[in-house]
Coordinates of N, CA and C in Angstrom, one line a residue:
X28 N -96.8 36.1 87.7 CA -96.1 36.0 86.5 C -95.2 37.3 86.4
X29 N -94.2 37.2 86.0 CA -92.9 38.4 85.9 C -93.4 39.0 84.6
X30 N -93.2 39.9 84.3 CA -93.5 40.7 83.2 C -91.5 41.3 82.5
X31 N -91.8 40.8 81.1 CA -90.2 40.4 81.0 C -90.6 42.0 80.0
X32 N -89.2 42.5 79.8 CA -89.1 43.4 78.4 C -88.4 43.2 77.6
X33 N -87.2 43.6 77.0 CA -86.6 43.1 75.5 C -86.0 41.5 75.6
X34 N -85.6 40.9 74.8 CA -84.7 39.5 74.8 C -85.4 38.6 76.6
X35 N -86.5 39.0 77.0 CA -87.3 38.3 77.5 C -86.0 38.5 79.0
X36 N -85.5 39.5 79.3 CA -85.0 39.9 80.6 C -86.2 40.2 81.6
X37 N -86.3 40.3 82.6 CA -86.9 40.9 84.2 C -86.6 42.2 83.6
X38 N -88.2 43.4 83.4 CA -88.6 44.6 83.4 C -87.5 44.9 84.8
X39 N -86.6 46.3 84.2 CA -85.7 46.4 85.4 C -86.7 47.4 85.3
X40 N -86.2 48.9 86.3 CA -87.0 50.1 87.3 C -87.0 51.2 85.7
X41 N -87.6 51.4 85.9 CA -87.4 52.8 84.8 C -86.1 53.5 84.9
X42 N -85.5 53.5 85.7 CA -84.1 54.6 86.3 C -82.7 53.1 85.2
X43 N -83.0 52.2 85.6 CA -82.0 51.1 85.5 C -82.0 51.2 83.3
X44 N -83.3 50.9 83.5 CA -83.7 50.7 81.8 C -83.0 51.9 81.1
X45 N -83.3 53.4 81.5 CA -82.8 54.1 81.0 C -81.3 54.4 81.0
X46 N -80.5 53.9 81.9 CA -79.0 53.7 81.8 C -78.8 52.4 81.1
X47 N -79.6 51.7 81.0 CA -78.5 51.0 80.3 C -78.9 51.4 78.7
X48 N -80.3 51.6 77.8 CA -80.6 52.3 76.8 C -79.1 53.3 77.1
X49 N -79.2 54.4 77.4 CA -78.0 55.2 77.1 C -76.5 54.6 77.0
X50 N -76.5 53.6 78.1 CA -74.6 53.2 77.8 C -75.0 52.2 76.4
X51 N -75.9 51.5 75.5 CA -76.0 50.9 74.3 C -76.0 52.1 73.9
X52 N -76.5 52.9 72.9 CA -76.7 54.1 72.5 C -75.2 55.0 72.6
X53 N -74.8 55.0 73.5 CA -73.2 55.7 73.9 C -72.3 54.7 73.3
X54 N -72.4 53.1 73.4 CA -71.3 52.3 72.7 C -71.6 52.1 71.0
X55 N -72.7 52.4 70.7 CA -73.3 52.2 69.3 C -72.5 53.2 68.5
X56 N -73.1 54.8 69.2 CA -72.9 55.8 68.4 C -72.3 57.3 68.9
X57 N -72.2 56.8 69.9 CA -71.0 58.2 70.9 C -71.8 58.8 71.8
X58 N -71.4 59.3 72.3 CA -71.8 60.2 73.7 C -72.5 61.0 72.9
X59 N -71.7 62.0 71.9 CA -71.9 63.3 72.0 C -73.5 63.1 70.8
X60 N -73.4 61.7 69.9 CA -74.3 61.8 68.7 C -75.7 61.4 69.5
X61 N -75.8 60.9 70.8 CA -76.7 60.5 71.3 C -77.9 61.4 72.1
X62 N -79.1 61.5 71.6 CA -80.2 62.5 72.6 C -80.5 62.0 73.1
X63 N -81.3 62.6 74.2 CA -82.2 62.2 75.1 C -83.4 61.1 74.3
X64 N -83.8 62.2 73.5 CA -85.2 61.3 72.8 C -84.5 60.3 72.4
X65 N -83.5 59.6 72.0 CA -82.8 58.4 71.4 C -82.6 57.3 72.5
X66 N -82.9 58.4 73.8 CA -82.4 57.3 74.6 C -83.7 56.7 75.6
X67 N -84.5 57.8 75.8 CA -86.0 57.5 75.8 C -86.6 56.4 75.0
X68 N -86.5 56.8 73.6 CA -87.7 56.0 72.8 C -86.2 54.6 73.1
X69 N -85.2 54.1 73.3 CA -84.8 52.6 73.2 C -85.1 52.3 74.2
X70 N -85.3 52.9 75.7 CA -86.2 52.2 76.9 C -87.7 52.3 77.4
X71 N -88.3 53.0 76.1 CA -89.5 52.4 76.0 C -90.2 53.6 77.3
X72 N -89.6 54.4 77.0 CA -89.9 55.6 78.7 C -90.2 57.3 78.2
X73 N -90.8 57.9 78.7 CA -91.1 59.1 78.2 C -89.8 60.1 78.6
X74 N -89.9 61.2 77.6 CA -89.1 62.3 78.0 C -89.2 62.7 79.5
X75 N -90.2 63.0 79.7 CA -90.6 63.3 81.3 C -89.8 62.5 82.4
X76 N -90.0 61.0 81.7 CA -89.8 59.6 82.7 C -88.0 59.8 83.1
X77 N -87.6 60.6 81.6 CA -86.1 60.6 82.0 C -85.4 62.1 83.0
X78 N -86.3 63.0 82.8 CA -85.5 64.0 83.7 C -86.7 63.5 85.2
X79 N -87.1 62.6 85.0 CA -87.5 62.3 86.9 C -86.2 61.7 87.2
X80 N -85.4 60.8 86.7 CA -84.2 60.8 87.3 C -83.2 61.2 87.2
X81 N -82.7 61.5 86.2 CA -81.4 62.6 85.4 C -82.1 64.2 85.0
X82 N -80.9 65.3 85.7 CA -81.0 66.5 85.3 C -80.9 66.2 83.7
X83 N -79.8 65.7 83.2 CA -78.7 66.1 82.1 C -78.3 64.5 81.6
X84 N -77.6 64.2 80.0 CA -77.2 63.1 80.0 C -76.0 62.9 80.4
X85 N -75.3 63.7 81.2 CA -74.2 63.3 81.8 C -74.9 62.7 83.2
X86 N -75.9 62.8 83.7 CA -76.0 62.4 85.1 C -76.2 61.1 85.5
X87 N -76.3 60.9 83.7 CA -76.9 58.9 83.6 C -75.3 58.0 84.0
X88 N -74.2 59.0 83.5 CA -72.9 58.2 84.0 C -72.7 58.4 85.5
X89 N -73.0 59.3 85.9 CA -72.5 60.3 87.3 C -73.2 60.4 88.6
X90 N -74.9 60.0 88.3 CA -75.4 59.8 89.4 C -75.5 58.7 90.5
X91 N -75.2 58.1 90.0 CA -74.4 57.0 91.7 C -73.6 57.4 92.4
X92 N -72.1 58.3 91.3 CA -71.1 58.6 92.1 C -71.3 60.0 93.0
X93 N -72.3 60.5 92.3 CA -72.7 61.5 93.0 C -74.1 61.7 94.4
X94 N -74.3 61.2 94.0 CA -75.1 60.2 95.5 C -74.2 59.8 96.7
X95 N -72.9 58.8 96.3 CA -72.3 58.9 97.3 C -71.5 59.8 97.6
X96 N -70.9 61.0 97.1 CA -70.2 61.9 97.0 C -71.0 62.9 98.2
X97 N -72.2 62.7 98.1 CA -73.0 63.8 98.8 C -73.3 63.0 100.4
X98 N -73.5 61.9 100.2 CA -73.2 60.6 101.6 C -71.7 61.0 102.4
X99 N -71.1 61.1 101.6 CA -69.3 61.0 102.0 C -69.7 62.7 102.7
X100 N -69.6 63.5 101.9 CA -69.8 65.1 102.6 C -70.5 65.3 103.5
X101 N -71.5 64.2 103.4 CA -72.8 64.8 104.9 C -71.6 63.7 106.2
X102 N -71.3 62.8 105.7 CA -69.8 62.1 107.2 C -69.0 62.8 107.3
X103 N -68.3 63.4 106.4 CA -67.1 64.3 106.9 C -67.6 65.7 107.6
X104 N -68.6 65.9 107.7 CA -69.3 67.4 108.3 C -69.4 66.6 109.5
X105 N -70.0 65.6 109.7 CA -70.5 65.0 110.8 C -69.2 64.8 112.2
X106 N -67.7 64.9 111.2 CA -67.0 64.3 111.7 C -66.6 65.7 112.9
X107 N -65.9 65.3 114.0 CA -65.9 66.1 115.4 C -64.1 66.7 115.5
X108 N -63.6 67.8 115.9 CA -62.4 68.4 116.1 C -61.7 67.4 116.0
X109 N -61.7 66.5 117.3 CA -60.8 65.3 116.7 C -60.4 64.1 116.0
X110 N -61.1 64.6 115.0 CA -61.2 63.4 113.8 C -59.6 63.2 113.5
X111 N -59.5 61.9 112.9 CA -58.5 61.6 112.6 C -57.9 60.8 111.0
X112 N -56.8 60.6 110.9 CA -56.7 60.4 109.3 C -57.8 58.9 109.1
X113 N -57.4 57.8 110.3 CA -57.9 56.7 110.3 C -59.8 57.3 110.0
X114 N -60.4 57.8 110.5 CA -61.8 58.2 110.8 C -61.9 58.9 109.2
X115 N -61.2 59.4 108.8 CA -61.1 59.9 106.8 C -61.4 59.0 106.0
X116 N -60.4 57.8 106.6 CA -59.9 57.1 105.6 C -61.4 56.0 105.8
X117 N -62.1 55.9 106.3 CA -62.5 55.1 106.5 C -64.0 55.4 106.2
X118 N -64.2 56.9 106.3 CA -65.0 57.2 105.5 C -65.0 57.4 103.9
X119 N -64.2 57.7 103.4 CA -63.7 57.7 101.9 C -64.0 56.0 101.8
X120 N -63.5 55.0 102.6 CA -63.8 53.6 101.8 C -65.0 53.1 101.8
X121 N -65.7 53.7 102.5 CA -67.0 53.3 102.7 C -67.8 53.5 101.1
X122 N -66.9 55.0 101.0 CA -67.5 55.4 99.3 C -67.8 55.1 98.1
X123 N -66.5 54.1 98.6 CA -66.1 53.0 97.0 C -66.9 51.7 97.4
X124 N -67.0 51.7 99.0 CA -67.7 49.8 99.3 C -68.8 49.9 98.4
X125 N -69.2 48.3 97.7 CA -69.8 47.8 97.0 C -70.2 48.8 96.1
X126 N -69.4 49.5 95.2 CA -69.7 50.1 94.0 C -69.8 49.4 93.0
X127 N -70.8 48.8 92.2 CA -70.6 47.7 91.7 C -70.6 48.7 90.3
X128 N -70.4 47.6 89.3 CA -70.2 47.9 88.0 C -71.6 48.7 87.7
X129 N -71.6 50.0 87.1 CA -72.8 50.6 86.6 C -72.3 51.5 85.8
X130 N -73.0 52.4 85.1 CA -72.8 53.2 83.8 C -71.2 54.1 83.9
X131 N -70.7 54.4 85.0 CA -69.5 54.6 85.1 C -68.6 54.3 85.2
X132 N -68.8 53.2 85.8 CA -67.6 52.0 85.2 C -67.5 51.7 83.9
X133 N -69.1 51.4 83.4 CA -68.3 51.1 81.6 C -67.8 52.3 81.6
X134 N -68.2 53.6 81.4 CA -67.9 54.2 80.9 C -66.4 54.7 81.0
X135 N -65.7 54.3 82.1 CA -64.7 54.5 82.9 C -63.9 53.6 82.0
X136 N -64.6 52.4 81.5 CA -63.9 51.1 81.1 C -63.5 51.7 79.2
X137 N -64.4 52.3 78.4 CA -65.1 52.3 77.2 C -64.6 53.9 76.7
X138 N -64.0 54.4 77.3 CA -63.7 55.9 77.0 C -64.0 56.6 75.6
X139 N -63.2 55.5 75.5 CA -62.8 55.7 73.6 C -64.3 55.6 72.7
X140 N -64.3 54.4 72.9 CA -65.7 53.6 72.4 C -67.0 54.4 72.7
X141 N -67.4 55.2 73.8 CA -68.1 55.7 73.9 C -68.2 57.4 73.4
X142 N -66.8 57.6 73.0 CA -66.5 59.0 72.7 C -66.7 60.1 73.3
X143 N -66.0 59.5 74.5 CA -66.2 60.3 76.2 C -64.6 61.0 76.7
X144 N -63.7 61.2 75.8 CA -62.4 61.4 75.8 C -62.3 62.7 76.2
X145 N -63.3 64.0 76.4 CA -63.3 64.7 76.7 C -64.4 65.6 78.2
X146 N -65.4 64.7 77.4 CA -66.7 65.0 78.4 C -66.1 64.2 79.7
X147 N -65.7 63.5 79.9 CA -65.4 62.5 81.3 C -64.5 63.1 82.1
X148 N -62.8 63.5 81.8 CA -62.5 64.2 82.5 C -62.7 65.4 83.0
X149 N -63.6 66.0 82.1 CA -64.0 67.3 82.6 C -65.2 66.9 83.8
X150 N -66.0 65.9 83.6 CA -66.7 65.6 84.9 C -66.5 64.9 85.8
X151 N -65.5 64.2 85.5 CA -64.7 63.9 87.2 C -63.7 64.5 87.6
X152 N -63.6 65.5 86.9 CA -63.1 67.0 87.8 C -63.5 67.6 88.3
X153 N -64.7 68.3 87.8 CA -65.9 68.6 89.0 C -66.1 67.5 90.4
X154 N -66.5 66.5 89.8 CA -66.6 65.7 91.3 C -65.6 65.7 92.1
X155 N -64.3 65.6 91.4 CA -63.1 65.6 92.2 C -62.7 66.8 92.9
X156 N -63.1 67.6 92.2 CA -63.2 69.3 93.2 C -64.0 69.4 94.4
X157 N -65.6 68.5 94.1 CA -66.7 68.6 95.0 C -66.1 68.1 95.9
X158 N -65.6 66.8 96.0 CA -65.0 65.5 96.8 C -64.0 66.2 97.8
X159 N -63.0 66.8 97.2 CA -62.2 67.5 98.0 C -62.4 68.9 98.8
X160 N -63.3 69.5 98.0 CA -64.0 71.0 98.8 C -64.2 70.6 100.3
X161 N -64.9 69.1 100.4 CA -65.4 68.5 101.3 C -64.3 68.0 102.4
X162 N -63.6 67.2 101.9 CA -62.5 66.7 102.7 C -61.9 67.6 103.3
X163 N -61.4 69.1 102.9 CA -60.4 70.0 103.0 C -61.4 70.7 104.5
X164 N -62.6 70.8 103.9 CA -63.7 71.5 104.6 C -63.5 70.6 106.6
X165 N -63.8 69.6 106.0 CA -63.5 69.2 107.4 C -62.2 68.7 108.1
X166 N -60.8 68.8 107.2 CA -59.5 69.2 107.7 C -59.7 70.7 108.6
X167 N -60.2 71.5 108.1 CA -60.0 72.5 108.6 C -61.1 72.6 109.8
X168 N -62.1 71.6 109.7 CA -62.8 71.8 111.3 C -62.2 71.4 112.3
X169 N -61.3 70.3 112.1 CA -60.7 70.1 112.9 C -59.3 70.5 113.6
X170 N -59.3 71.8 113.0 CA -57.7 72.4 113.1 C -56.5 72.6 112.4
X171 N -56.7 72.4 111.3 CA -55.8 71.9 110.5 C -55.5 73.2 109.6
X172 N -54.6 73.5 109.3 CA -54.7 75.5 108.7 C -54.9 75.2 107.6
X173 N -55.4 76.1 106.5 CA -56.0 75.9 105.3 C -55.2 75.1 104.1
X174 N -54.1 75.7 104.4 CA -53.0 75.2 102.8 C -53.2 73.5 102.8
X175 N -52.7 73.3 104.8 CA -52.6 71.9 104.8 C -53.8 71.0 104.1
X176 N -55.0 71.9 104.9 CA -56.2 71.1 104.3 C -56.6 70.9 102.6
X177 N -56.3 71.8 102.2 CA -56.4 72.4 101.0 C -55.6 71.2 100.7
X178 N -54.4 70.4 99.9 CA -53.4 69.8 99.9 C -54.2 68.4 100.5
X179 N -54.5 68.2 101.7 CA -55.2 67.2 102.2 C -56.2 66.9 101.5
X180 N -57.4 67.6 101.0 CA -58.4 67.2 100.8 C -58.2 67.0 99.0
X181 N -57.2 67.5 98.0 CA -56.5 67.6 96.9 C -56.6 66.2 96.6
X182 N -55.3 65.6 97.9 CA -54.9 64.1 97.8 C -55.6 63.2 98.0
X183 N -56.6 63.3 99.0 CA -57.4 62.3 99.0 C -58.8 62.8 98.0
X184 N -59.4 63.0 97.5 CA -59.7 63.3 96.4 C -59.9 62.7 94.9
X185 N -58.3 63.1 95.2 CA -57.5 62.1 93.6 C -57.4 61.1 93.7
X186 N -57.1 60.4 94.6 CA -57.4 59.1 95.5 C -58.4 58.6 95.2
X187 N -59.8 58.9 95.4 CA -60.8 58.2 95.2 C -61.3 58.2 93.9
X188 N -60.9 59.8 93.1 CA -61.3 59.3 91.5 C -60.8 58.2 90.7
X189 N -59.2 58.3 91.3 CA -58.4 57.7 91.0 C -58.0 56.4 90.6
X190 N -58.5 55.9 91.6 CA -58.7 54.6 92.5 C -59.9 53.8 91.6
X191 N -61.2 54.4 91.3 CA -62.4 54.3 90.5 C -62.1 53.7 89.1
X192 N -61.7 55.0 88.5 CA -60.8 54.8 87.2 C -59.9 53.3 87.0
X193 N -59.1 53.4 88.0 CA -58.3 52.0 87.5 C -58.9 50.8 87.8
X194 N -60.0 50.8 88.9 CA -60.8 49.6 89.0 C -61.4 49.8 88.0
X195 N -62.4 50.1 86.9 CA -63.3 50.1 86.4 C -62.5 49.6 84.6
X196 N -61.1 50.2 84.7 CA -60.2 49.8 83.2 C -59.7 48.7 83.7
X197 N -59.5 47.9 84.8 CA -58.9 46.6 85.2 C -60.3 45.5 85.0
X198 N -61.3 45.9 84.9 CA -62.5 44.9 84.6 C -63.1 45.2 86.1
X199 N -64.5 46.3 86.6 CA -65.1 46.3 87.4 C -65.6 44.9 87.7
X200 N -65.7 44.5 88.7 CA -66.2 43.1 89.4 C -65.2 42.6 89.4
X201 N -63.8 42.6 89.6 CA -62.6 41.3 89.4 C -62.4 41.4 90.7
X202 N -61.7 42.8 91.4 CA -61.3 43.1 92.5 C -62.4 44.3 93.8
X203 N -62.5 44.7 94.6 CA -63.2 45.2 95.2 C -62.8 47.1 95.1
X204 N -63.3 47.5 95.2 CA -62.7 49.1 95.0 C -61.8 49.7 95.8
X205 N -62.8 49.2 97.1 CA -62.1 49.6 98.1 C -60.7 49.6 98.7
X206 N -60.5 48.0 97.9 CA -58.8 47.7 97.9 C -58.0 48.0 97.1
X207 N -59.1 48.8 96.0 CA -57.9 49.5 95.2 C -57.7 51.2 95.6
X208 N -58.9 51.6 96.3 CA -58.3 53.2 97.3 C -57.8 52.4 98.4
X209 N -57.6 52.0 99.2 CA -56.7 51.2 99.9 C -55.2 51.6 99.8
X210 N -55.0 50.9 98.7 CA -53.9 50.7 98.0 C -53.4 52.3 97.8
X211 N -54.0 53.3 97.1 CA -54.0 54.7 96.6 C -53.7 55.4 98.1
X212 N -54.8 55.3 99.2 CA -54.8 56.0 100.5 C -52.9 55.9 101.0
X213 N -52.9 54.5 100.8 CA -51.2 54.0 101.4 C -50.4 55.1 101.0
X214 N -50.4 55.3 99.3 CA -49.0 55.9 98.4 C -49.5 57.5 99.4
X215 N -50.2 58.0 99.5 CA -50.1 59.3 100.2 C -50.2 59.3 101.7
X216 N -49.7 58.3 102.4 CA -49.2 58.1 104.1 C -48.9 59.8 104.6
X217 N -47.8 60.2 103.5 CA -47.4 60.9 104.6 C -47.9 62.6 104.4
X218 N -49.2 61.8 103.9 CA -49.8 63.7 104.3 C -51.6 63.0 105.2
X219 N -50.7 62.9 106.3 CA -51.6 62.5 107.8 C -52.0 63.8 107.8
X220 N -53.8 63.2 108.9 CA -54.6 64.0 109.4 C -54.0 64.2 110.6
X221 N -53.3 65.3 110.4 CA -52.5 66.0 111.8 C -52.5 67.9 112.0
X222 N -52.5 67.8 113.4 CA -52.7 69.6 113.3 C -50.8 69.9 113.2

């Protein structure tokens, strides 16, 4: 027998319950009016239960993207002298494959509503910094002199936040992500992975 919890849904994982408690709680009443304990006692999970998965309540939007962010950096380290733009580019899409709709996307979707107008871009600037530290990092293993990489890793970077953002305000699930950095990778052609 399934063991159901609110409106008679499938008990999701403790990690799942407590993101979505937080994105209700974030659309109710704002990012910033919302605690921990508010978001604990709606998923029925202890304070403890919640920093086993989230440092911080920003991590409940951020931890997927940042999981793969750290996936994408351990391939571009991996990647050999002569890597190439195609070998970037293809790791970056891998990034976005099957990202499906999750707390970031609404949130990506809900800005306003959630009263994330400030908190959000300040944290996908961080990521977007982390994202590119990485990229630039491994332009330059491969030979590439710093500025270029620097600039390199900038662009494709923005690219993937980028890219995220407009899937996620177009209605996450319509189109695939990947075709929308795709699309973003193309507009910056001409700053190829070249020495």
């Amino acid at each position: 027998m399934k063991t159901t919890g609110r409106a008679g849904r499938p008990k999701a994982s403790s990690r799942e319950t407590l993101a979505e408690a937080a994105c209700e709680l974030f659309l109710e009443q704002g990012y910033e009016s919302t605690s921990i304990a508010e978001i604990t006692q709606r998923a029925g999970v202890s304070r403890s239960s919640f920093f086993n998965y989230f440092a911080s309540k920003s991590d409940v939007l951020w931890s997927g993207l940042d999981a793969r962010i750290a996936e994408t950096s351990d391939a571009l380290d991996a990647l050999d002298r002569d890597a190439s733009d195609a070998d970037v580019r293809l790791i970056l899409l891998a990034a976005v494959r099957e990202f499906a709709p999750d707390p970031l996307a609404l949130a990506l979707r809900n800005v306003a509503a959630m009263g994330l107008e400030d908190e959000l871009p300040r944290d996908a600037g961080v990521r977007q910094a982390r994202l590119a530290a990485a990229i630039a990092q491994a332009a330059r293993a491969s030979g590439i002199d710093e500025i270029r990489a620097d600039i390199l890793g900038a662009a494709h970077a923005a690219a993937v936040l980028s890219s995220l953002r407009v899937w996620a305000e177009q209605g996450a699930g319509r189109a695939a992500p990947e075709n929308v950095l795709r699309d973003a990778l193309d507009l910056i052609g001409d700053l190829r992975w070249s020495r």
